[in-house]
C-alpha cells in the first residue's frame, strides 16, 4: 500500500490483513515457550484475561488513532495534537521499538530457515529425542551457522522491501497461513499420541495459580501485545488504511480471536511433544526447535516421505509467516527514514540491514543479549507505548472524536451501547492496569 488514500476493501480484508500481521513467530515460537517458562495453564488464563481486558481496548485505541489521523505511527499523534514534543517523541519510540524487535526476530527467522534446509534433507526422520535436541544445540552454539542464516533471512526480507515486491510474498502468505493452520491441527493428533504426551496436556489445562505473580502478569500482557502487534504503532499504521464504514470493535475482536486460536493450537501441538521428548518446558527460545522435529521423527516411523514432506511444509510456512511480519517491521523504518530524512527506499533498506543485522549478530552469538533485548522490548517498551496510546486517546483526544470513530458516528448501534464500557476501559482500566504491571515488574 502506498498512498494514504488507499483503503481496505472489506471487513474480511481488514481482519485478514491485521491477522496476517499478528500471526507470526509470536504465536508459534514465542507463545509455547512463554507458557513453558511461566507456569503452563495458569499463564494461559492470564494471557486470555490480558487479551480481553487490556489488549482489545489498546487495539481499538490504535485503530482509532490511525483512522482519525490517517497517518502512520510516527506522525499520527502529532497530527492529531500538533506542537507537543512529547507526542513526537512517543512517535519516534514507535519506530525504534519495531526495529529493535526486528533484530532478534530475524535470528529466529534464521533458525527456521536452517530447519527448513534440514527438512529438505529429510534429516529428522527416525531421530531419537536426544538426537533431536542435539541438532538444535549444535546449530545454535555454532559460531557461523546461525549468523549466516540470520543474515540470509534478513537479507531476503530486506530485498523484498527494497524492491517493493511485497505483494508476492503477501499472496504467498494467504496460502501458507491456512496451510500452517491445517498442519498444526494434524500435528496435534500426532503430538498427543506420543508416549508420555499426557503430562503435556495436563500442563496446558490444569492451572497452578501458585505460580502466578506480578512478573507472570507482565509476561502475559507483553506476550498478548507482542502477538497482536500492539504497542509499536503497527496497528496505528494499519488503522490509517481502515475504511470509515468499518466496525473497529468487530475488526479488533476478529483479529484477537484468530490470533488466540492460532497460539493455543500451537501450544497443544508443541507441549505434549515437549513432555514426550523429555525436554524441560522452561527450555527457553529453542523450545519449538527441540520438540517439533520429534513429532516429525515419529511420523516418519511408518512412512518417512510423509514426515519429510510435513516438516518441509511446516518450516516453509513458518519462514513465510515470519517473513511477512519481518517485512512490515522493516517497512516501519523505511517509511520513517523516507518521511523524515528523504532517504530513498533502497538506501533506507541498506541502512536498516546494517543496523538491525549488526544487532542481530550480537543477539545470535550472545543468548543473554537476546533475552535482555526481548525482555526490554516486549515487557517494557510495548507496555510503555501502549500506555502512551491509551492516555492519548483517553485524555488528549476529545471524547466525542473517539466516540465518532468507535461508533462510526452512531451508525453501529451495538458499539453505541458498548461505547461507555469501552471508553472506560481505554481511559481508566487500561492505563492503570498497564502502569501497575509495569511498576510491579520493575520493582520485583
Ligand atoms: N505479532 C507478530 C507475531 O506474532 C510479531 C510482530 C510484532 C509484528 N510486532 C509487529 C508483526 C508489527 C508485524 C508488525 O509474530
Short mmCIF file of C-alpha atoms and ligand atoms in Angstrom, two decimals:
data_model
loop_
_atom_site.label_atom_id
_atom_site.label_comp_id
_atom_site.label_asym_id
_atom_site.label_seq_id
_atom_site.Cartn_x
_atom_site.Cartn_y
_atom_site.Cartn_z
CA UNK A 1 0.00 0.00 0.00
CA UNK A 2 1.46 3.32 -0.91
CA UNK A 3 -0.89 6.29 -0.88
CA UNK A 4 -2.74 7.36 2.23
CA UNK A 5 -5.98 7.32 0.26
CA UNK A 6 -5.90 3.59 -0.20
CA UNK A 7 -8.38 1.73 1.95
CA UNK A 8 -9.01 -1.87 2.78
CA UNK A 9 -11.85 -3.14 0.62
CA UNK A 10 -13.97 -5.11 3.06
CA UNK A 11 -14.27 -6.29 6.61
CA UNK A 12 -12.67 -9.63 5.83
CA UNK A 13 -9.82 -7.79 4.11
CA UNK A 14 -9.19 -5.73 7.26
CA UNK A 15 -9.29 -8.72 9.56
CA UNK A 16 -7.12 -10.79 7.20
CA UNK A 17 -4.52 -8.03 6.90
CA UNK A 18 -4.37 -7.46 10.63
CA UNK A 19 -4.39 -11.18 11.40
CA UNK A 20 -1.57 -11.54 8.86
CA UNK A 21 0.49 -9.05 10.84
CA UNK A 22 -0.46 -10.66 14.13
CA UNK A 23 0.15 -14.29 13.22
CA UNK A 24 3.83 -14.99 13.11
CA UNK A 25 6.62 -16.29 15.28
CA UNK A 26 4.81 -14.77 18.25
CA UNK A 27 2.18 -17.50 18.10
CA UNK A 28 4.23 -20.48 17.09
CA UNK A 29 7.62 -19.86 18.61
CA UNK A 30 7.15 -17.37 21.46
CA UNK A 31 3.80 -18.37 22.95
CA UNK A 32 4.71 -22.03 23.68
CA UNK A 33 7.98 -21.17 25.39
CA UNK A 34 6.39 -18.39 27.42
CA UNK A 35 3.76 -20.90 28.56
CA UNK A 36 6.55 -23.33 29.44
CA UNK A 37 8.59 -20.75 31.36
CA UNK A 38 5.73 -19.14 33.26
CA UNK A 39 3.51 -21.80 34.68
CA UNK A 40 1.58 -23.56 31.91
CA UNK A 41 -2.19 -23.32 32.14
CA UNK A 42 -2.05 -20.51 34.70
CA UNK A 43 -0.14 -18.42 32.16
CA UNK A 44 -2.75 -19.18 29.50
CA UNK A 45 -5.51 -17.94 31.81
CA UNK A 46 -3.58 -14.70 32.47
CA UNK A 47 -2.97 -14.36 28.76
CA UNK A 48 -6.69 -14.71 27.95
CA UNK A 49 -7.59 -12.14 30.61
CA UNK A 50 -4.90 -9.75 29.38
CA UNK A 51 -6.18 -10.03 25.82
CA UNK A 52 -9.80 -9.46 26.73
CA UNK A 53 -9.38 -6.71 29.31
CA UNK A 54 -6.35 -4.83 28.03
CA UNK A 55 -5.23 -5.79 24.53
CA UNK A 56 -8.64 -5.35 22.99
CA UNK A 57 -9.05 -1.75 24.22
CA UNK A 58 -5.47 -0.98 23.16
CA UNK A 59 -6.20 -2.46 19.74
CA UNK A 60 -9.33 -0.31 19.39
CA UNK A 61 -7.31 2.72 20.53
CA UNK A 62 -4.59 2.18 17.95
CA UNK A 63 -7.08 1.78 15.10
CA UNK A 64 -8.93 4.89 16.33
CA UNK A 65 -5.75 6.99 16.36
CA UNK A 66 -4.73 5.67 12.94
CA UNK A 67 -8.07 6.12 11.26
CA UNK A 68 -8.64 9.56 12.75
CA UNK A 69 -5.22 10.89 11.74
CA UNK A 70 -4.79 8.92 8.51
CA UNK A 71 -1.07 8.85 9.36
CA UNK A 72 1.49 6.22 10.22
CA UNK A 73 2.80 5.58 13.72
CA UNK A 74 5.45 8.29 13.71
CA UNK A 75 3.22 11.25 12.84
CA UNK A 76 -0.28 10.14 13.87
CA UNK A 77 -0.27 11.67 17.32
CA UNK A 78 1.45 14.91 16.38
CA UNK A 79 -1.07 15.23 13.55
CA UNK A 80 -3.99 14.99 15.99
CA UNK A 81 -2.34 17.12 18.64
CA UNK A 82 0.26 19.30 16.94
CA UNK A 83 3.06 21.22 18.58
CA UNK A 84 3.71 18.93 21.51
CA UNK A 85 7.19 17.48 21.55
CA UNK A 86 6.20 14.61 23.82
CA UNK A 87 3.91 13.01 21.23
CA UNK A 88 6.61 13.35 18.60
CA UNK A 89 8.92 11.51 20.95
CA UNK A 90 6.34 8.76 21.50
CA UNK A 91 6.01 8.52 17.71
CA UNK A 92 9.78 8.14 17.44
CA UNK A 93 9.80 5.34 20.01
CA UNK A 94 7.06 3.65 18.00
CA UNK A 95 9.56 3.49 15.14
CA UNK A 96 12.61 2.43 17.14
CA UNK A 97 10.99 -0.44 19.06
CA UNK A 98 9.87 -2.40 15.96
CA UNK A 99 13.40 -2.12 14.58
CA UNK A 100 14.89 -3.46 17.80
CA UNK A 101 12.36 -6.29 17.72
CA UNK A 102 13.24 -6.93 14.10
CA UNK A 103 16.89 -7.51 15.01
CA UNK A 104 16.19 -10.56 17.13
CA UNK A 105 13.05 -11.61 15.24
CA UNK A 106 15.32 -12.33 12.28
CA UNK A 107 17.55 -14.53 14.42
CA UNK A 108 14.57 -16.83 14.98
CA UNK A 109 13.69 -16.43 11.31
CA UNK A 110 17.23 -17.67 10.61
CA UNK A 111 16.79 -20.72 12.86
CA UNK A 112 13.56 -21.52 10.99
CA UNK A 113 15.37 -21.19 7.67
CA UNK A 114 18.06 -23.52 8.96
CA UNK A 115 15.47 -26.13 9.94
CA UNK A 116 13.76 -25.69 6.57
CA UNK A 117 17.00 -26.60 4.83
CA UNK A 118 17.47 -29.57 7.16
CA UNK A 119 13.93 -30.71 6.30
CA UNK A 120 14.91 -30.70 2.62
CA UNK A 121 17.47 -33.33 3.53
CA UNK A 122 14.78 -35.27 5.43
CA UNK A 123 17.11 -35.11 8.39
CA UNK A 124 14.52 -35.51 11.15
CA UNK A 125 13.23 -38.88 10.04
CA UNK A 126 13.60 -41.56 12.75
CA UNK A 127 15.61 -39.44 15.15
CA UNK A 128 15.55 -40.16 18.84
CA UNK A 129 14.54 -37.32 21.20
CA UNK A 130 18.13 -36.81 22.31
CA UNK A 131 19.34 -36.63 18.71
CA UNK A 132 16.63 -34.02 18.05
CA UNK A 133 17.74 -31.83 20.95
CA UNK A 134 21.36 -32.10 19.99
CA UNK A 135 20.61 -30.88 16.45
CA UNK A 136 19.34 -27.64 17.89
CA UNK A 137 22.07 -27.16 20.44
CA UNK A 138 24.78 -27.84 17.86
CA UNK A 139 23.19 -25.42 15.41
CA UNK A 140 22.63 -22.60 17.87
CA UNK A 141 26.02 -22.88 19.51
CA UNK A 142 27.91 -22.98 16.23
CA UNK A 143 29.76 -19.75 15.52
CA UNK A 144 28.80 -19.13 11.94
CA UNK A 145 25.69 -21.16 11.11
CA UNK A 146 23.03 -19.13 12.96
CA UNK A 147 24.68 -15.87 11.88
CA UNK A 148 24.69 -16.86 8.21
CA UNK A 149 21.07 -17.98 8.45
CA UNK A 150 20.03 -14.84 10.28
CA UNK A 151 21.69 -12.60 7.71
CA UNK A 152 20.19 -14.64 4.87
CA UNK A 153 16.72 -14.36 6.34
CA UNK A 154 17.08 -10.64 6.95
CA UNK A 155 18.71 -10.17 3.54
CA UNK A 156 15.81 -11.79 1.69
CA UNK A 157 13.22 -9.80 3.68
CA UNK A 158 15.05 -6.51 3.17
CA UNK A 159 15.47 -7.26 -0.52
CA UNK A 160 11.73 -7.80 -0.80
CA UNK A 161 11.04 -4.45 0.88
CA UNK A 162 13.70 -2.64 -1.18
CA UNK A 163 12.27 -3.87 -4.45
CA UNK A 164 8.68 -3.29 -3.50
CA UNK A 165 7.73 -6.89 -4.26
CA UNK A 166 5.91 -7.47 -1.01
CA UNK A 167 2.72 -8.21 -2.88
CA UNK A 168 4.20 -11.51 -4.00
CA UNK A 169 5.11 -12.73 -0.55
CA UNK A 170 1.83 -11.49 0.87
CA UNK A 171 -0.06 -13.51 -1.71
CA UNK A 172 2.03 -16.49 -0.79
CA UNK A 173 1.18 -15.99 2.87
CA UNK A 174 -2.52 -16.28 2.02
CA UNK A 175 -1.80 -19.89 1.13
CA UNK A 176 0.83 -20.65 3.71
CA UNK A 177 -1.02 -19.35 6.79
CA UNK A 178 -4.07 -21.58 6.21
CA UNK A 179 -1.65 -24.40 5.39
CA UNK A 180 0.11 -23.84 8.69
CA UNK A 181 -3.21 -23.84 10.49
CA UNK A 182 -4.11 -27.16 8.93
CA UNK A 183 -0.69 -28.66 9.64
CA UNK A 184 -0.79 -27.62 13.26
CA UNK A 185 -4.08 -29.49 13.66
CA UNK A 186 -2.55 -32.59 12.06
CA UNK A 187 0.46 -32.23 14.36
CA UNK A 188 -1.77 -32.05 17.43
CA UNK A 189 -3.06 -35.52 16.60
CA UNK A 190 0.46 -36.88 16.32
CA UNK A 191 1.75 -34.99 19.29
CA UNK A 192 -0.91 -36.19 21.74
CA UNK A 193 -0.38 -39.83 20.81
CA UNK A 194 3.35 -39.78 21.59
CA UNK A 195 4.29 -41.81 24.67
CA UNK A 196 4.29 -39.52 27.70
CA UNK A 197 2.31 -36.78 25.95
CA UNK A 198 -0.48 -36.73 28.51
CA UNK A 199 1.74 -34.88 31.00
CA UNK A 200 1.99 -32.09 28.45
CA UNK A 201 -1.77 -31.95 28.07
CA UNK A 202 -2.21 -31.74 31.82
CA UNK A 203 0.32 -28.95 31.91
CA UNK A 204 -1.79 -26.99 29.41
CA UNK A 205 -5.19 -27.46 31.01
CA UNK A 206 -4.59 -27.63 34.77
CA UNK A 207 -3.77 -24.18 36.08
CA UNK A 208 -1.50 -23.87 39.08
CA UNK A 209 -2.12 -20.35 40.31
CA UNK A 210 0.58 -20.57 42.93
CA UNK A 211 2.96 -19.87 40.03
CA UNK A 212 1.32 -16.54 39.19
CA UNK A 213 2.98 -13.35 40.38
CA UNK A 214 3.48 -9.80 39.13
CA UNK A 215 6.11 -10.97 36.75
CA UNK A 216 3.80 -13.59 35.19
CA UNK A 217 1.24 -10.87 34.56
CA UNK A 218 3.83 -8.67 32.90
CA UNK A 219 4.93 -11.56 30.70
CA UNK A 220 1.33 -12.49 29.83
CA UNK A 221 0.47 -8.92 28.90
CA UNK A 222 3.72 -8.47 26.99
CA UNK A 223 3.04 -11.68 25.07
CA UNK A 224 -0.50 -10.58 24.27
CA UNK A 225 0.69 -7.21 22.94
CA UNK A 226 3.55 -8.80 21.05
CA UNK A 227 1.31 -11.37 19.43
CA UNK A 228 -1.29 -8.82 18.34
CA UNK A 229 1.46 -6.44 17.10
CA UNK A 230 0.32 -3.83 19.64
CA UNK A 231 2.31 -1.16 21.42
CA UNK A 232 4.50 -0.26 18.49
CA UNK A 233 2.27 1.66 16.16
CA UNK A 234 1.86 -1.15 13.62
CA UNK A 235 -1.89 -1.18 14.18
CA UNK A 236 -1.99 2.64 14.08
CA UNK A 237 -0.49 2.40 10.62
CA UNK A 238 -2.97 -0.28 9.56
CA UNK A 239 -5.74 1.81 11.12
CA UNK A 240 -4.89 4.67 8.80
CA UNK A 241 -5.97 2.47 5.89
CA UNK A 242 -9.21 1.31 7.50
CA UNK A 243 -12.38 2.50 5.80
CA UNK A 244 -14.72 4.94 7.54
CA UNK A 245 -17.57 2.43 7.44
CA UNK A 246 -15.58 -0.32 9.06
CA UNK A 247 -16.51 -1.56 12.53
CA UNK A 248 -13.38 -1.11 14.65
CA UNK A 249 -14.65 -3.26 17.51
CA UNK A 250 -15.51 -6.20 15.27
CA UNK A 251 -12.17 -5.97 13.45
CA UNK A 252 -10.32 -5.95 16.76
CA UNK A 253 -12.26 -8.85 18.20
CA UNK A 254 -11.96 -10.84 14.97
CA UNK A 255 -8.20 -10.39 14.85
CA UNK A 256 -7.83 -11.30 18.52
CA UNK A 257 -9.88 -14.48 18.07
CA UNK A 258 -7.78 -15.58 15.09
CA UNK A 259 -4.57 -14.87 16.89
CA UNK A 260 -5.60 -16.58 20.12
CA UNK A 261 -6.81 -19.68 18.32
CA UNK A 262 -3.53 -19.96 16.48
CA UNK A 263 -1.43 -19.58 19.61
CA UNK A 264 -3.45 -22.08 21.63
CA UNK A 265 -3.40 -24.66 18.84
CA UNK A 266 0.37 -24.22 18.60
CA UNK A 267 0.57 -24.82 22.36
CA UNK A 268 -1.39 -28.05 22.01
CA UNK A 269 0.80 -29.23 19.15
CA UNK A 270 4.06 -28.46 20.89
CA UNK A 271 3.69 -29.00 24.64
CA UNK A 272 2.75 -32.72 24.53
CA UNK A 273 5.80 -33.32 22.31
CA UNK A 274 7.97 -31.39 24.76
CA UNK A 275 6.97 -33.72 27.58
CA UNK A 276 7.15 -36.81 25.39
CA UNK A 277 10.69 -35.94 24.36
CA UNK A 278 11.65 -35.28 27.98
CA UNK A 279 12.54 -31.62 27.39
CA UNK A 280 12.20 -29.05 30.17
CA UNK A 281 9.11 -26.91 29.39
CA UNK A 282 11.11 -23.88 30.51
CA UNK A 283 13.87 -24.59 27.97
CA UNK A 284 13.52 -21.08 26.52
CA UNK A 285 13.56 -19.74 22.97
CA UNK A 286 14.74 -23.05 21.48
CA UNK A 287 11.66 -24.94 22.70
CA UNK A 288 9.90 -25.49 19.39
CA UNK A 289 13.11 -26.33 17.58
CA UNK A 290 13.87 -29.02 20.13
CA UNK A 291 10.40 -30.54 20.31
CA UNK A 292 8.73 -30.21 16.90
CA UNK A 293 11.27 -32.34 14.99
CA UNK A 294 10.43 -35.15 17.41
CA UNK A 295 6.83 -35.07 16.10
CA UNK A 296 8.17 -35.36 12.57
CA UNK A 297 10.53 -38.10 13.52
CA UNK A 298 7.70 -40.18 14.97
CA UNK A 299 5.58 -39.51 11.89
CA UNK A 300 8.41 -40.97 9.88
CA UNK A 301 8.26 -44.32 11.64
CA UNK A 302 5.70 -45.62 9.18
CA UNK A 303 6.16 -43.54 6.05
CA UNK A 304 9.36 -41.45 6.05
CA UNK A 305 8.35 -39.47 2.96
CA UNK A 306 5.30 -38.06 4.71
CA UNK A 307 7.36 -36.94 7.67
CA UNK A 308 9.91 -35.24 5.43
CA UNK A 309 7.17 -33.53 3.42
CA UNK A 310 5.27 -32.37 6.51
CA UNK A 311 8.37 -30.97 8.18
CA UNK A 312 9.33 -29.18 4.96
CA UNK A 313 5.90 -27.57 4.59
CA UNK A 314 5.79 -26.71 8.30
CA UNK A 315 9.11 -24.86 8.34
CA UNK A 316 8.38 -23.24 4.99
CA UNK A 317 5.11 -21.89 6.36
CA UNK A 318 6.89 -20.63 9.47
CA UNK A 319 9.56 -18.92 7.38
CA UNK A 320 6.84 -17.22 5.30
CA UNK A 321 4.81 -16.20 8.38
CA UNK A 322 7.96 -14.78 9.96
CA UNK A 323 8.93 -13.05 6.74
CA UNK A 324 5.61 -11.24 6.35
CA UNK A 325 5.93 -9.96 9.92
CA UNK A 326 9.57 -9.01 9.37
CA UNK A 327 8.68 -7.15 6.18
CA UNK A 328 6.14 -5.00 7.99
CA UNK A 329 8.65 -4.29 10.76
CA UNK A 330 11.23 -3.11 8.20
CA UNK A 331 8.55 -1.11 6.39
CA UNK A 332 8.02 0.99 9.55
CA UNK A 333 11.68 2.07 9.42
CA UNK A 334 11.66 2.66 5.68
CA UNK A 335 8.57 4.90 5.86
CA UNK A 336 10.12 6.85 8.72
CA UNK A 337 13.50 7.39 7.02
CA UNK A 338 11.72 8.42 3.83
CA UNK A 339 9.37 10.90 5.54
CA UNK A 340 11.86 12.41 7.90
CA UNK A 341 15.20 12.31 6.05
CA UNK A 342 14.08 11.92 2.48
CA UNK A 343 16.13 8.74 2.11
CA UNK A 344 15.26 6.57 -0.86
CA UNK A 345 13.70 3.15 -0.27
CA UNK A 346 16.86 1.33 -1.30
CA UNK A 347 19.18 3.45 0.84
CA UNK A 348 16.89 3.07 3.84
CA UNK A 349 16.87 -0.69 3.36
CA UNK A 350 20.68 -0.84 3.24
CA UNK A 351 20.95 1.26 6.38
CA UNK A 352 18.40 -0.83 8.25
CA UNK A 353 20.04 -4.04 7.11
CA UNK A 354 23.36 -2.89 8.56
CA UNK A 355 21.86 -1.66 11.84
CA UNK A 356 19.39 -4.50 12.53
CA UNK A 357 21.71 -7.11 11.05
CA UNK A 358 24.58 -5.99 13.29
CA UNK A 359 22.47 -6.04 16.42
CA UNK A 360 21.04 -9.40 15.36
CA UNK A 361 24.56 -10.88 15.11
CA UNK A 362 25.19 -9.87 18.70
CA UNK A 363 21.87 -11.45 19.75
CA UNK A 364 22.65 -14.57 17.83
CA UNK A 365 26.03 -15.07 19.49
CA UNK A 366 25.05 -13.91 22.97
CA UNK A 367 21.88 -15.52 24.36
CA UNK A 368 21.96 -13.09 27.29
CA UNK A 369 21.76 -10.09 24.93
CA UNK A 370 18.93 -11.81 23.05
CA UNK A 371 16.98 -12.38 26.27
CA UNK A 372 17.54 -8.88 27.59
CA UNK A 373 16.53 -7.24 24.32
CA UNK A 374 13.38 -9.36 24.09
CA UNK A 375 12.55 -8.62 27.71
CA UNK A 376 13.17 -4.91 27.29
CA UNK A 377 11.11 -4.61 24.10
CA UNK A 378 8.23 -6.95 24.90
CA UNK A 379 7.76 -6.49 28.60
CA UNK A 380 8.81 -2.88 28.99
CA UNK A 381 8.61 -0.89 25.78
CA UNK A 382 5.41 -2.39 24.36
CA UNK A 383 3.72 -1.69 27.68
CA UNK A 384 5.12 1.85 27.89
CA UNK A 385 3.98 2.68 24.35
CA UNK A 386 0.56 1.06 24.79
CA UNK A 387 0.20 3.14 27.96
CA UNK A 388 1.00 6.32 25.99
CA UNK A 389 -1.52 5.41 23.29
CA UNK A 390 -4.42 4.85 25.72
CA UNK A 391 -3.55 8.01 27.63
CA UNK A 392 -3.52 9.88 24.33
CA UNK A 393 -6.97 8.54 23.37
CA UNK A 394 -8.42 8.98 26.86
CA UNK A 395 -7.01 12.35 27.88
CA UNK A 396 -5.72 14.18 24.82
CA UNK A 397 -8.28 13.33 22.17
CA UNK A 398 -11.78 14.69 22.59
CA UNK A 399 -14.26 12.09 23.86
CA UNK A 400 -16.61 12.98 21.01
CA UNK A 401 -13.91 12.23 18.43
CA UNK A 402 -13.20 8.85 19.99
CA UNK A 403 -16.95 8.14 20.10
CA UNK A 404 -17.27 9.06 16.44
CA UNK A 405 -14.56 6.59 15.46
CA UNK A 406 -15.70 3.72 17.64
CA UNK A 407 -19.40 4.03 16.81
CA UNK A 408 -18.88 5.25 13.24
CA UNK A 409 -20.73 8.45 14.13
CA UNK A 410 -23.60 6.47 15.64
CA UNK A 411 -24.03 4.08 12.72
CA UNK A 412 -23.18 0.96 14.77
CA UNK A 413 -25.94 0.50 17.36
CA UNK A 414 -24.10 -2.19 19.29
CA UNK A 415 -20.99 -0.05 19.60
CA UNK A 416 -23.13 2.92 20.66
CA UNK A 417 -24.40 0.81 23.54
CA UNK A 418 -20.94 -0.54 24.36
CA UNK A 419 -19.19 2.79 23.99
CA UNK A 420 -19.18 3.81 27.64
CA UNK A 421 -17.73 0.46 28.69
CA UNK A 422 -15.03 0.56 26.00
CA UNK A 423 -14.21 4.18 26.77
CA UNK A 424 -13.93 3.43 30.48
CA UNK A 425 -11.56 0.58 29.65
CA UNK A 426 -9.46 2.86 27.43
CA UNK A 427 -9.40 5.83 29.77
CA UNK A 428 -9.09 4.18 33.17
CA UNK A 429 -8.70 0.41 33.30
CA UNK A 430 -6.02 0.04 30.61
CA UNK A 431 -3.67 2.85 31.73
CA UNK A 432 -3.95 1.97 35.42
CA UNK A 433 -3.51 -1.77 34.89
CA UNK A 434 -0.59 -1.31 32.50
CA UNK A 435 1.08 1.16 34.85
CA UNK A 436 0.64 -1.16 37.83
CA UNK A 437 2.01 -4.13 35.90
CA UNK A 438 4.98 -2.07 34.70
CA UNK A 439 5.80 -0.76 38.13
CA UNK A 440 5.50 -4.11 39.92
CA UNK A 441 7.59 -5.66 37.20
CA UNK A 442 10.36 -3.15 37.70
CA UNK A 443 10.28 -3.37 41.46
CA UNK A 444 10.19 -7.18 41.59
N1 LIG B 1 2.76 -10.11 16.00
C1 LIG B 1 3.85 -10.72 15.31
C2 LIG B 1 3.99 -12.15 15.74
O1 LIG B 1 3.21 -12.66 16.49
C3 LIG B 1 5.15 -10.03 15.53
C4 LIG B 1 5.07 -8.59 15.43
C5 LIG B 1 5.27 -7.79 16.44
C6 LIG B 1 4.74 -7.79 14.32
N2 LIG B 1 5.09 -6.53 16.01
C7 LIG B 1 4.77 -6.50 14.72
C8 LIG B 1 4.42 -8.05 13.03
C9 LIG B 1 4.49 -5.45 13.90
C10 LIG B 1 4.16 -7.01 12.19
C11 LIG B 1 4.18 -5.72 12.60
O2 LIG B 1 4.90 -12.79 15.34
#
